[in-house]
C-alpha positions as a printed Julia matrix, in Angstrom:
102×3 Matrix{Float64}:
 111.2   35.45  -100.8
 110.19  32.8   -103.46
 110.91  30.0   -100.94
 108.68  31.3    -98.48
 105.96  31.65  -100.78
 106.29  28.09  -101.92
 106.16  27.01   -98.1
 103.06  28.72   -97.76
 101.55  27.3   -100.8
 102.11  23.76   -99.59
 102.38  23.54   -95.99
 104.42  20.57   -94.51
 102.77  20.77   -91.14
  99.35  20.67   -89.97
  97.88  23.67   -87.94
  97.8   21.51   -84.76
 101.57  20.75   -85.18
 102.09  24.17   -85.59
 100.12  25.39   -82.81
 101.97  22.93   -80.45
 105.37  24.46   -81.88
 104.5   27.78   -81.02
 102.92  27.02   -77.37
 106.34  25.23   -76.7
 108.45  28.1    -77.99
 106.17  30.43   -75.88
 106.8   28.34   -72.67
 110.49  28.12   -73.46
 110.75  31.89   -73.77
 108.96  32.53   -70.51
 110.87  29.88   -68.46
 114.32  31.58   -69.83
 112.95  34.93   -69.11
 112.09  34.26   -65.6
 114.93  32.02   -64.63
 117.5   34.58   -65.82
 115.77  37.73   -64.3
 118.14  37.52   -61.29
 121.24  37.6    -63.51
 119.81  40.44   -65.36
 119.1   42.53   -62.21
 122.51  41.6    -61.07
 124.12  43.03   -64.17
 122.08  46.15   -64.13
 122.97  47.05   -60.54
 126.53  48.39   -61.36
 125.17  50.34   -64.21
 122.52  51.99   -62.18
 125.04  52.78   -59.48
 127.3   54.55   -62.03
 124.3   56.49   -63.55
 123.26  57.5    -59.87
 126.76  58.64   -59.11
 126.92  60.73   -62.23
 123.38  62.26   -61.46
 124.33  62.94   -57.83
 127.49  64.72   -59.08
 126.72  66.68   -62.27
 129.56  69.08   -62.06
 131.68  66.0    -63.06
 129.78  65.31   -66.42
 131.67  65.54   -69.72
 130.38  67.65   -72.5
 129.98  64.19   -74.49
 127.8   62.77   -71.67
 125.47  65.92   -71.65
 125.42  65.87   -75.6
 124.41  62.17   -75.42
 121.67  62.78   -72.67
 120.4   65.83   -74.64
 120.0   63.64   -77.9
 118.27  60.86   -75.93
 116.16  63.32   -74.29
 115.12  64.84   -77.78
 114.38  61.12   -79.09
 112.18  60.46   -76.27
 110.45  63.84   -76.57
 109.79  63.09   -80.26
 108.47  59.69   -79.72
 105.95  61.23   -77.24
 104.95  63.88   -79.89
 104.63  61.44   -82.7
 102.44  59.05   -80.21
 100.27  62.05   -79.19
  99.66  62.8    -83.02
  98.75  59.29   -83.67
  96.51  59.06   -80.74
  94.43  62.3    -81.6
  94.62  61.46   -85.28
  95.72  64.92   -86.25
  99.04  66.76   -86.69
  97.56  70.09   -85.56
  95.71  70.11   -82.15
  92.08  68.8    -81.56
  89.42  69.49   -83.74
  87.27  71.8    -81.33
  84.24  72.12   -83.83
  83.44  68.68   -83.6
  81.24  67.41   -80.62
  82.79  64.61   -78.59
  81.07  61.18   -78.68
  80.56  61.05   -74.83
């Protein structure tokens, strides 16, 4: 941490040079993202086929797969609930006594 503080105190690059480096890295990121998109889709197709087969035949699911699905579902529900609480800025419902701003 001390090394980071010293690097901030005495910069070695100008802001223009840092901006140029950031733009170069952004371009590199997006170039890689777009050029490997086809590979990503090709790798995802077998996984999706496996998922689709399991959904079409629910009687063949193991207890472990059902448990993993339930845990994942609870995590998604929990994230949704936390997001809802953050969005309305309250843990318990909406404040009905206060008039809306619109």
